[in-house]
Structure formats: structure tokens, C-alpha cells
Short mmCIF file of C-alpha atoms and ligand atoms in Angstrom, two decimals:
data_model
loop_
_atom_site.label_atom_id
_atom_site.label_comp_id
_atom_site.label_asym_id
_atom_site.label_seq_id
_atom_site.Cartn_x
_atom_site.Cartn_y
_atom_site.Cartn_z
CA MET A 1 -0.19 0.11 -0.05
CA ASN A 2 1.30 3.47 -0.67
CA GLY A 3 0.32 6.84 0.58
CA ILE A 4 -2.07 7.71 -2.28
CA GLU A 5 -4.18 4.57 -1.44
CA SER A 6 -4.35 5.64 2.21
CA GLY A 7 -5.58 8.86 1.35
CA LEU A 8 -2.60 11.02 2.01
CA PRO A 9 -0.82 12.60 -0.89
CA ILE A 10 2.56 10.70 -0.91
CA GLU A 11 4.66 13.74 -0.61
CA ASN A 12 2.98 14.80 2.56
CA ILE A 13 3.94 11.56 4.51
CA PRO A 14 6.85 12.41 6.84
CA GLU A 15 9.92 10.06 6.39
CA ASN A 16 9.76 9.09 9.89
CA PHE A 17 6.13 8.01 9.71
CA LYS A 18 5.28 4.71 11.65
CA ALA A 19 2.39 2.33 11.05
CA GLY A 20 1.66 -1.02 12.20
CA PHE A 21 -0.77 -3.62 13.44
CA ILE A 22 -1.24 -4.51 16.89
CA ALA A 23 -3.09 -7.69 18.05
CA ILE A 24 -4.62 -7.47 21.41
CA VAL A 25 -4.88 -10.80 22.99
CA GLY A 26 -5.69 -12.63 26.18
CA LYS A 27 -8.11 -14.69 28.16
CA PRO A 28 -11.72 -13.72 28.44
CA ASN A 29 -12.74 -10.69 30.63
CA VAL A 30 -9.22 -9.50 31.35
CA GLY A 31 -10.12 -6.02 29.75
CA LYS A 32 -8.97 -6.16 26.13
CA SER A 33 -11.93 -4.39 24.74
CA THR A 34 -11.65 -1.77 27.41
CA LEU A 35 -7.99 -1.30 26.74
CA MET A 36 -8.42 -0.87 23.01
CA ASN A 37 -11.27 1.62 23.60
CA ALA A 38 -9.15 3.65 26.06
CA LEU A 39 -6.19 3.54 23.60
CA VAL A 40 -8.17 4.60 20.65
CA GLY A 41 -10.27 7.08 22.68
CA GLU A 42 -13.42 5.76 20.98
CA LYS A 43 -16.09 3.22 22.36
CA LEU A 44 -15.48 0.77 19.42
CA SER A 45 -15.57 -2.51 20.89
CA ILE A 46 -18.33 -3.46 23.42
CA VAL A 47 -17.62 -4.40 27.01
CA SER A 48 -19.16 -6.53 29.56
CA HIS A 49 -18.55 -8.09 33.02
CA LYS A 50 -19.56 -11.49 31.55
CA ALA A 51 -16.82 -13.51 29.72
CA SER A 52 -16.62 -13.86 25.96
CA THR A 53 -18.55 -10.85 24.65
CA THR A 54 -16.33 -10.09 21.79
CA ARG A 55 -16.86 -12.33 18.93
CA ASN A 56 -15.09 -10.85 16.03
CA ARG A 57 -11.78 -9.02 15.13
CA ILE A 58 -12.62 -5.40 15.86
CA PHE A 59 -10.33 -2.92 14.54
CA GLY A 60 -9.30 0.47 16.33
CA ILE A 61 -7.33 2.97 14.55
CA LEU A 62 -5.25 5.67 16.18
CA SER A 63 -3.71 8.20 13.88
CA GLY A 64 -1.30 11.10 14.69
CA GLU A 65 0.99 13.33 12.87
CA ASN A 66 3.47 10.80 12.23
CA TYR A 67 2.03 7.47 13.24
CA GLN A 68 -0.81 5.14 12.65
CA LEU A 69 -1.59 2.45 15.17
CA VAL A 70 -4.06 -0.16 14.00
CA TYR A 71 -5.21 -2.19 16.92
CA SER A 72 -7.20 -5.49 16.67
CA ASP A 73 -9.38 -6.45 19.60
CA THR A 74 -9.91 -10.02 19.35
CA PRO A 75 -12.40 -12.68 21.43
CA GLY A 76 -10.78 -14.24 24.60
CA LEU A 77 -8.79 -17.32 24.26
CA ILE A 78 -10.84 -20.41 25.10
CA LYS A 79 -11.20 -23.97 23.83
CA PRO A 80 -13.80 -23.87 21.45
CA ALA A 81 -16.95 -25.98 22.23
CA TYR A 82 -18.92 -25.21 19.16
CA GLU A 83 -18.73 -23.50 15.68
CA LEU A 84 -19.14 -20.08 16.78
CA GLN A 85 -16.24 -20.35 19.09
CA LYS A 86 -14.09 -21.98 16.59
CA THR A 87 -14.72 -18.93 14.27
CA MET A 88 -13.84 -16.72 17.30
CA MET A 89 -10.48 -18.39 17.61
CA HIS A 90 -9.82 -18.05 14.03
CA PHE A 91 -10.18 -14.30 14.35
CA VAL A 92 -7.43 -14.52 17.07
CA ASP A 93 -5.18 -16.35 14.59
CA THR A 94 -5.60 -13.90 11.65
CA ALA A 95 -5.10 -10.88 13.97
CA LEU A 96 -1.82 -12.55 15.13
CA GLU A 97 -0.75 -13.45 11.56
CA ASP A 98 -1.22 -9.69 10.54
CA ALA A 99 0.39 -8.26 13.45
CA ASP A 100 3.64 -6.29 14.02
CA ILE A 101 3.32 -6.40 17.78
CA ILE A 102 1.42 -8.38 20.21
CA LEU A 103 -0.25 -6.68 23.18
CA ALA A 104 -0.79 -9.73 25.52
CA VAL A 105 -3.35 -8.78 28.25
CA THR A 106 -3.83 -10.41 31.64
CA ASP A 107 -5.13 -9.02 34.92
CA CYS A 108 -3.87 -9.24 38.60
CA LEU A 109 -7.09 -10.66 39.95
CA LYS A 110 -5.58 -14.30 40.12
CA PRO A 111 -1.96 -15.16 40.99
CA GLY A 112 0.29 -16.77 38.39
CA THR A 113 0.60 -16.67 34.58
CA ASP A 114 -2.00 -17.53 32.09
CA PRO A 115 -0.99 -20.86 30.29
CA GLU A 116 -3.49 -20.25 27.38
CA LEU A 117 -1.94 -17.08 26.60
CA LEU A 118 1.51 -18.18 27.08
CA GLU A 119 1.09 -20.71 24.68
CA VAL A 120 -0.37 -18.62 21.89
CA ILE A 121 2.27 -15.75 22.27
CA SER A 122 5.34 -17.87 22.88
CA ALA A 123 4.99 -19.44 19.43
CA SER A 124 5.28 -15.92 17.96
CA ALA A 125 8.57 -14.23 17.29
CA LEU A 126 6.87 -10.82 17.07
CA PRO A 127 7.92 -8.02 19.71
CA LYS A 128 5.63 -8.45 22.57
CA VAL A 129 4.20 -6.10 25.36
CA LEU A 130 2.70 -7.94 28.18
CA VAL A 131 0.08 -5.73 29.75
CA ILE A 132 -1.00 -6.45 33.30
CA ASN A 133 -4.40 -4.79 33.60
CA LYS A 134 -6.80 -3.87 36.45
CA ILE A 135 -4.13 -2.77 38.66
CA ASP A 136 -6.59 -0.47 40.48
CA LYS A 137 -7.82 -3.65 41.92
CA SER A 138 -4.67 -4.83 43.40
CA THR A 139 -1.90 -4.22 45.86
CA GLN A 140 1.64 -3.30 45.04
CA GLU A 141 2.81 -6.54 46.07
CA GLU A 142 0.45 -8.42 44.10
CA ILE A 143 1.49 -6.20 41.03
CA GLU A 144 5.26 -6.90 41.68
CA GLN A 145 4.64 -10.51 42.08
CA LYS A 146 2.72 -10.66 38.80
CA ILE A 147 5.45 -8.83 36.95
CA SER A 148 8.15 -11.47 38.39
CA ASP A 149 6.10 -14.35 37.35
CA TRP A 150 5.72 -13.14 33.89
CA LYS A 151 9.27 -12.20 33.54
CA ALA A 152 10.42 -15.78 34.48
CA VAL A 153 8.30 -17.36 31.64
CA LEU A 154 8.60 -14.58 29.04
CA PRO A 155 12.03 -12.93 29.48
CA ASP A 156 11.81 -11.04 26.20
CA ALA A 157 8.62 -9.31 26.57
CA GLU A 158 8.20 -5.65 27.81
CA ILE A 159 5.97 -5.76 31.01
CA LEU A 160 3.60 -3.01 31.85
CA ALA A 161 1.12 -2.55 34.63
CA VAL A 162 -1.93 -0.57 33.58
CA SER A 163 -5.63 0.15 34.41
CA ALA A 164 -7.57 0.36 31.32
CA LYS A 165 -10.56 1.55 33.29
CA GLU A 166 -9.05 4.22 35.28
CA LYS A 167 -6.63 4.99 32.30
CA PHE A 168 -3.69 4.67 34.41
CA ASN A 169 -0.17 4.21 32.68
CA LEU A 170 -1.77 4.11 29.14
CA ASP A 171 0.61 6.85 27.98
CA GLY A 172 3.44 4.64 28.89
CA LEU A 173 1.77 1.77 26.98
CA MET A 174 1.20 4.04 24.06
CA ALA A 175 4.90 5.21 24.14
CA LEU A 176 6.18 1.62 24.26
CA VAL A 177 4.01 0.37 21.28
CA LEU A 178 5.01 3.54 19.24
CA GLU A 179 8.69 2.62 19.77
CA LYS A 180 8.26 -0.92 18.36
CA THR A 181 6.09 0.16 15.53
CA PRO A 182 8.01 -0.04 12.16
CA LEU A 183 8.52 2.69 9.82
CA SER A 184 5.72 2.56 7.19
CA PRO A 185 3.06 4.65 5.38
CA PRO A 186 -0.43 4.54 6.88
CA TYR A 187 -2.59 1.69 5.90
CA TYR A 188 -5.91 3.54 6.28
CA PRO A 189 -7.17 7.03 5.69
CA MET A 190 -5.98 9.30 8.43
CA ASP A 191 -9.57 9.99 9.66
CA GLN A 192 -10.84 6.55 9.72
CA ILE A 193 -11.17 5.03 13.17
CA THR A 194 -12.21 1.41 12.43
CA GLU A 195 -12.76 -1.14 9.67
CA GLN A 196 -16.20 -2.27 10.89
CA SER A 197 -19.21 -0.91 9.05
CA GLU A 198 -21.84 1.34 10.79
CA ARG A 199 -24.20 -1.50 10.66
CA PHE A 200 -21.73 -3.69 12.46
CA VAL A 201 -21.23 -1.05 15.14
CA ALA A 202 -25.00 -0.47 15.68
CA ALA A 203 -25.56 -4.43 15.98
CA GLU A 204 -22.79 -4.54 18.56
CA MET A 205 -24.36 -1.92 20.58
CA ILE A 206 -27.53 -3.77 20.85
CA ARG A 207 -25.47 -7.02 21.68
CA GLU A 208 -23.88 -5.18 24.49
CA GLN A 209 -27.23 -4.38 25.84
CA VAL A 210 -28.20 -7.83 25.64
CA PHE A 211 -25.13 -8.64 27.72
CA ALA A 212 -26.05 -6.11 30.39
CA ASN A 213 -29.76 -6.92 30.56
CA THR A 214 -30.11 -10.77 30.23
CA GLU A 215 -28.54 -13.75 32.10
CA LYS A 216 -26.99 -17.12 31.69
CA GLU A 217 -26.95 -18.55 28.24
CA VAL A 218 -29.31 -15.94 26.59
CA PRO A 219 -26.53 -13.34 25.46
CA TYR A 220 -24.40 -16.18 24.24
CA SER A 221 -27.33 -17.50 22.10
CA THR A 222 -28.07 -13.99 20.57
CA ALA A 223 -26.90 -12.70 17.46
CA VAL A 224 -27.90 -9.12 16.03
CA LEU A 225 -28.41 -8.34 12.43
CA VAL A 226 -28.89 -4.87 11.22
CA ASP A 227 -31.07 -5.28 8.22
CA SER A 228 -31.78 -1.60 7.51
CA PHE A 229 -29.43 1.56 8.03
CA LYS A 230 -30.78 4.66 6.55
CA ASP A 231 -29.06 8.13 7.07
CA THR A 232 -31.59 10.86 6.49
CA ASP A 233 -30.80 14.67 7.12
CA GLU A 234 -32.22 14.59 10.56
CA LEU A 235 -31.80 11.07 11.83
CA LEU A 236 -30.70 7.57 11.45
CA ARG A 237 -33.20 4.98 10.88
CA ILE A 238 -31.91 1.56 12.03
CA SER A 239 -33.79 -1.62 12.08
CA ALA A 240 -32.49 -4.66 13.66
CA ILE A 241 -33.27 -8.32 14.32
CA LEU A 242 -32.21 -10.07 17.33
CA TYR A 243 -31.80 -13.86 16.59
CA VAL A 244 -32.02 -16.36 19.59
CA GLU A 245 -31.82 -20.10 19.56
CA ARG A 246 -34.99 -20.98 21.28
CA ASN A 247 -38.54 -19.74 21.90
CA SER A 248 -38.00 -19.61 25.64
CA GLN A 249 -35.00 -17.12 25.06
CA LYS A 250 -37.21 -14.96 22.94
CA ALA A 251 -39.59 -14.71 25.90
CA ILE A 252 -36.65 -13.65 28.14
CA ILE A 253 -35.25 -10.99 25.61
CA LEU A 254 -38.91 -9.63 25.16
CA GLY A 255 -39.44 -9.67 28.96
CA HIS A 256 -42.86 -9.02 30.77
CA GLN A 257 -44.86 -6.94 28.39
CA GLY A 258 -41.92 -6.28 26.27
CA SER A 259 -39.98 -4.50 29.18
CA THR A 260 -36.42 -6.03 28.53
CA ILE A 261 -36.41 -5.60 24.81
CA LYS A 262 -37.54 -1.91 25.52
CA LYS A 263 -34.66 -1.45 27.92
CA ILE A 264 -32.17 -2.95 25.50
CA ALA A 265 -33.36 -0.89 22.55
CA THR A 266 -33.50 2.38 24.59
CA ARG A 267 -30.09 1.99 26.00
CA ALA A 268 -28.57 0.88 22.55
CA ARG A 269 -30.18 3.83 20.91
CA MET A 270 -28.61 6.22 23.41
CA GLU A 271 -25.07 4.74 22.81
CA MET A 272 -25.58 4.95 18.93
CA GLU A 273 -26.83 8.61 19.20
CA LYS A 274 -23.51 9.25 21.13
CA PHE A 275 -21.41 7.37 18.70
CA PHE A 276 -22.95 8.59 15.53
CA ASP A 277 -23.69 12.08 16.92
CA LYS A 278 -27.04 12.13 15.48
CA LYS A 279 -30.62 11.34 16.50
CA VAL A 280 -31.49 7.69 15.96
CA PHE A 281 -34.80 6.02 15.45
CA LEU A 282 -34.39 2.39 16.20
CA GLU A 283 -36.59 -0.55 15.31
CA THR A 284 -36.09 -4.07 16.86
CA PHE A 285 -37.52 -7.59 16.20
CA VAL A 286 -36.82 -10.68 18.15
CA LYS A 287 -36.82 -14.02 16.02
CA VAL A 288 -35.74 -17.70 16.60
CA GLU A 289 -33.11 -19.30 14.57
CA GLU A 290 -32.59 -22.65 15.98
CA ASP A 291 -29.10 -23.64 16.83
CA TRP A 292 -27.45 -20.67 14.83
CA LYS A 293 -24.30 -20.77 16.70
CA ARG A 294 -23.60 -24.36 15.71
CA GLU A 295 -24.19 -24.16 11.97
CA LYS A 296 -21.60 -22.81 9.69
CA ARG A 297 -24.21 -21.51 7.18
CA LYS A 298 -26.06 -19.49 9.67
CA LEU A 299 -22.76 -18.13 11.34
CA LYS A 300 -21.97 -16.63 7.93
CA ARG A 301 -25.20 -14.80 7.69
CA PHE A 302 -24.73 -13.30 11.12
CA GLY A 303 -21.22 -11.93 10.13
CA TYR A 304 -19.15 -14.52 12.02
CA SER A 305 -17.54 -16.27 9.00
CA SER A 306 -13.67 -16.04 9.18
CA SER A 307 -13.07 -17.20 5.84
N1 GDP B 401 -11.39 -2.72 37.94
C1 GDP B 401 -11.28 -2.76 36.39
N2 GDP B 401 -11.94 -3.42 35.62
C2 GDP B 401 -11.66 -3.30 34.41
C3 GDP B 401 -10.43 -2.70 33.80
N3 GDP B 401 -10.40 -3.10 32.57
C4 GDP B 401 -11.76 -3.89 32.31
N4 GDP B 401 -12.33 -3.89 33.31
C5 GDP B 401 -13.63 -4.62 33.45
O1 GDP B 401 -13.55 -6.05 33.19
C6 GDP B 401 -14.73 -6.56 32.54
C7 GDP B 401 -14.21 -6.99 31.15
O2 GDP B 401 -13.87 -6.06 30.41
P1 GDP B 401 -13.74 -6.44 28.83
O3 GDP B 401 -12.90 -5.23 28.27
O4 GDP B 401 -15.13 -6.74 28.15
O5 GDP B 401 -12.91 -7.55 28.70
P2 GDP B 401 -12.44 -8.43 27.61
O6 GDP B 401 -13.40 -9.66 27.66
O7 GDP B 401 -10.92 -8.96 27.73
O8 GDP B 401 -12.64 -7.83 26.35
C8 GDP B 401 -15.63 -5.32 32.44
O9 GDP B 401 -16.66 -5.38 33.43
C9 GDP B 401 -14.78 -4.18 32.59
O10 GDP B 401 -15.40 -3.06 33.04
C10 GDP B 401 -9.60 -2.23 34.78
O11 GDP B 401 -8.52 -1.56 34.46
N5 GDP B 401 -10.02 -2.11 36.01
MG1 MG B 402 -13.68 -8.08 24.63
#
């Protein structure tokens, strides 16, 4: 790719311009999505206290005068139990294949190192930064212990303790990433912040509210498809279908007299209005699509195909 394709006239790209892909990987719930949003300064990836919320590879692009950092947020590392989870792990692999730098994220809530994470990153020769997140929740001793545990198993990695939520030490992290980013012209137009379509972003905002407002297997059985996205002068008209796997789940998402879906839609609409900076009219429908997360063909329809 050259500067013209990236939207910058080639003569305007400084010689010292740096650009690179940074894969954010780690176990579920360590704060990968929160970290990417904080690094990019935009809420691009949805966050939940429940594990395994992120299902795709989500791009977050941060451009400055002489750099462009393209972060990939990825699903948490798990042993896949069904087809959707296999695709999720495939997204992790492709993010790692494209990467210039690995940001391996862990937290300090439990002692020791994460064997799953270690296995994935030690196979790679790329520069690595091991990020110990959620230090707002731990003592100095716990943090020091964590650092020395990881030093012992990953002697080549830079190790940094941060809090994505409290935005603590993110400048330090950014400086470290930038130091390791190769010289390259930008890959994307300088004003682009993600690769996801507006439809995808809107669907994810609904899915985030499903995670926030329903329990147990329901959020894991829900896929959201935005089937219409119309930008008029005054407002965005968005229509979305929430697919669940069972009739019983449909009843849960709807809630008593439609109260749950109403809450989901209202909060999602508010998030959309913030993100798109425009008034949003949101229409939602709930449908049953049996066993969608176990069938390749259905996964493809819902945007979970990795090939
Ligand atoms: N206390 C604390 N909580 C955090 C921090 N970063 C993320 N979290 C919380 O951890 C949970 C999982 O975050 P998320 O970004 O979805 O994790 P992911 O599954 O790794 O993408 C959410 O409830 C976040 O609010 C942090 O630095 N400190
Ligand atoms: Mg996530």
C-alpha cells in the first residue's frame, strides 16, 4: 500500500512515519476491549463483565501526525466448544498473523501466569508487550509478584502494569507500542477509526445491551443483524433483528410486556446517538433461529464467518 491509497498525498507523509498492526490477545474478561477503547479514545468494542462478549476481530485505528496504530481487539482465548467459538478463535489467529506487535493482556485478579495466553504468544517471534491490567484492583505486592512471574516465563517481553478502566499508565503503554512500531506509510485514511461498518457497530451496541440485561445462556445465544440503516438529514433509521436459538430465550429477551427489549433498545439507541452524533430511530425484532451458533451457514449470515 502506498500513501495515495491511504488517502494522504505521498509527498506529505513524513519520512519518519510509523504504522503497524497491534494484536490485543488474552483470556476472556481481562479487559482487552476496554483497553482498546481507551487506547483509541473511542468506544469501538463492546464491554461486559460477562466473559466472551467479543466475537469478531474489531479494528481500532489511532492516527497522529507521524504515526498510525491499527489495534485489533479479539475474542478471549478459549477451547472452542461449538462452531461459533471455533470462528472466534480463528479471528485471534488472523489478528496474530497480521500483527507487527502483540499486546498480551492479563489481569492481576488471580495469581500466576495464564497458560493459554503463554502458549499462543510464545509461539510467535513478534515483539511483545505484556500488559497487566486492572491494577486499580490490586496491591503493590500483587503487582510486583505478577511482574516477576511473567518475567520468569517471558523474558523477552516488555511488561507494563496498567488500568484500562482508570486510564492509568496508558501513555506509557502507547509510548512503548510506538517505539516498537515499524516505519511505514499509513494503511488507512488518517480520519478512519475502524474497519467495521456502521451497521456492525450498531448491531454490537445492541448486543452489548443484551449482555447487560439478560443472564445465563441468553446473551451467548443472541446474534444481532442490522437489516436496514438509513441516514436521512435529521436522523438515522435503524432496524435490527435479534436472533435467539429458542422460543424460551425469545420470551426472556422480550421480557414482561416487552419491558426487557424496550430497555435494551432504549440504551442501545442512546449509545448509537452518542457514537454517530445524530438522532436515532431504532426498531427491533426478536426471532428464533434454532442452533444458529452451531451451524456454519447461519454463522456466515450473522457475520461470524472468518473465511
Ligand atoms: N477494575 C477494573 N476493571 C476493568 C478494567 N478493565 C476492564 N475492566 C472490567 O472488566 C470486565 C471485562 O472487560 P472487557 O473489556 O469486556 O474484557 P475482555 O473480555 O477482555 O474484552 C468489564 O466489566 C470491565 O469494565 C480495569 O482496568 N480495572
Ligand atoms: Mg472483549
